[in-house]
Amino acid sequence: MASHKPARKSTIYDIARATGSSTSTVSMVLNGTWTRYRIKEETAQRVLESARKLGYNVNLKARGLRLSRSGLAGMVLPHYRNRFFAGLAQTFEDQARNRGLCPIVVGTQRDPAVEISVTETLLAQRVELLFIAGVRNPAPLNERCAAAGVPSINLDLPGDGAPSVVSDNRGGARAITDVLLDKLLAQGKSPHELVLLGGIPGEYATDSRIAGFRDAFAARGIEPAADAVDSCGYNAAAARRALAARQAALGRLPAGLLMNSITAFEGLVQFTSTLPAEAWRSLVVGCFDWDPFAAHLSFDVTMLRQDVEAIIAEAFALTDAYDPAGRSVVVVPTRFGAIFEEAEQTREFDR
Amino acid sequence: MASHKPARKSTIYDIARATGSSTSTVSMVLNGTWTRYRIKEETAQRVLESARKLGYNVNLKARGLRLSRSGLAGMVLPHYRNRFFAGLAQTFEDQARNRGLCPIVVGTQRDPAVEISVTETLLAQRVELLFIAGVRNPAPLNERCAAAGVPSINLDLPGDGAPSVVSDNRGGARAITDVLLDKLLAQGKSPHELVLLGGIPGEYATDSRIAGFRDAFAARGIEPAADAVDSCGYNAAAARRALAARQAALGRLPAGLLMNSITAFEGLVQFTSTLPAEAWRSLVVGCFDWDPFAAHLSFDVTMLRQDVEAIIAEAFALTDAYDPAGRSVVVVPTRFGAIFEEAEQTREFDR
DNA sequence: CTGTTAGCGCCTTCAC
DNA sequence: GTGAAGGCGCTAACAG
């Protein structure tokens, strides 16, 4: 029974010929609109069966061409290597499918050239909407989408080129800083020991987090140390270097550390792994973003989690009532919790 | 300058009209084939400029329809939450782009119904090839691809429905078991203490790993303990339960543990975190798959890494010389190394 | 050197 | 109830 016809897929013409009916009849039956056109039940059955027998599969390109609707939903992100982006991709796929769209997500490696070319390809595929996450500068992408009349939404960073949905970085930073300050005080340490490490100066998320960090101090009528904020970049190596510098200057590590990304946190872990336990045992640590294993390291670490479900849901909502001229910014709360709570959540995620 | 025409994208007709030339001229110019047809330089420039001005963007659906080539490459996988799948996705995207294809990867959550529907959607989009990873049973998917005349390749599991490329699970298991046995002996412990935990009986990867595990023992003229292999499933909760049972029966944990997945390893970490350090401090642990943070837990753990680059490269090679009747299986070596080596590799991955 | 034309596979009005 | 016809945007002959 091996069908030896891999060359050409069967079309509605084939099945029209096979059933002795016309293409429009076949089309109607296949689209379920046949009841409205009172096509004979029997004809419909014949068509359906023939379609199955011929291994028919709609050509969405042709349909899309005709209907000028592709049924595609696009998303670009830098990579899948942290919980935030992996979660965004996952959730996007689920929600897109629920809406009858075919999700197509592409990683760009934070390379602006790739970002552009991917966007253009997606546009050329006629995606019906595009979500953009983790891009340094979304403006050129938004612009191309606008020119093509395709709604684009920026995730996790606001842009002037399109509506965006962002997490509440400032509020989250405020909350986690509060926790760390309390822990520090409980240890009898000075609030001035608390340091915010990592991120990029001028970048939206970093700036918001710095503001939240300061908010927490201000609420207590105090100020962070003059050198409390070091936006040394997001990666592990940079964090290691920054920590080494502090250690050299201070003769030890600061008592409290708020790391601006899971990769910066990784740098901390790498750095301390070269040190005796006494050097870091009682550190008070916080981190933006999270990782299931990080919860089990020998640190007292509080991790912040972004609500990817809410972010994607808001983004879809924005496309539903898309205003090409609108520059709205929707803010979604961040959540944080004890490390074991986070670990629990991981577990259920992976059945 | 806000273009208020989001409704209709411009087509080659628009630009033909604008430049007073014909659609074929425009098409040739836009496709770069115009030199071959000796179209006047000046005309070409005029077309190009007009295209830019009108914000023209090819409709790949129409082109695909005409050429019956979509330029799309598809991949399905369960999720992005471990290094293996995230790496596969990443590498696939890179290599697909290098070949001038637009990668489209979709997560299925290991839900067979989703797997089927995603495959059909991808086929309907006329992907030119489909890579299938982490599916319980690829046969129905392969079948649908074959019916549509689309090459499909199974990754990491062989199927009788299509060619496949798998990692050398048996060889890897053999190698890592050797390492663990040596460590155990160095501690003066019995090889019979070594346990292989996790995975699914009858599943290809699990079975190969069990075979490799036994190989390592056989090479030394010994045999694992009768209850050394416990294929309790892949998830953390199952591993926790299995460990609890061992602990109850033995009064302590076995001295050597080879975990069959990163999630099972997570179960081990969760379980030991409820125990005093003496209970696990000197455990000898190995793990299939890896995680940057896992390398920094308080365990002596050896992790196995699958070569995603090689897997994807082999898969593309198989599609190049695709034999629809072929059932070839390409085996790619696994690598493993000290935990710090792995950590190093992570770091460079994330710049 | 450039324009005309005929589809690619599908859907939808409009006759019959 | 069903068939014929037009066209979505593009490309590749084939004529000029």
XYZ file of C-alpha atoms (C1' of nucleotides) in Angstrom, chain B residues 20-22 24-25 28 37-41 43-44 46, chain C residues 1-3, chain D residues 13-16:
21
model
C 5.525 52.063 -15.586
C 7.053 48.669 -16.141
C 5.590 45.184 -16.130
C 7.715 40.313 -14.812
C 10.347 43.015 -14.938
C 13.075 39.666 -12.051
C 17.769 38.900 -18.524
C 19.798 42.029 -19.292
C 17.305 44.430 -17.889
C 18.459 48.001 -18.065
C 20.358 49.103 -15.016
C 14.975 50.333 -14.869
C 16.241 48.069 -12.147
C 13.798 52.592 -10.503
C 15.448 44.488 -23.238
C 10.462 44.267 -21.693
C 5.402 43.014 -21.724
C 7.974 30.738 -20.325
C 7.095 32.951 -24.514
C 6.432 36.678 -27.400
C 7.496 40.772 -29.007
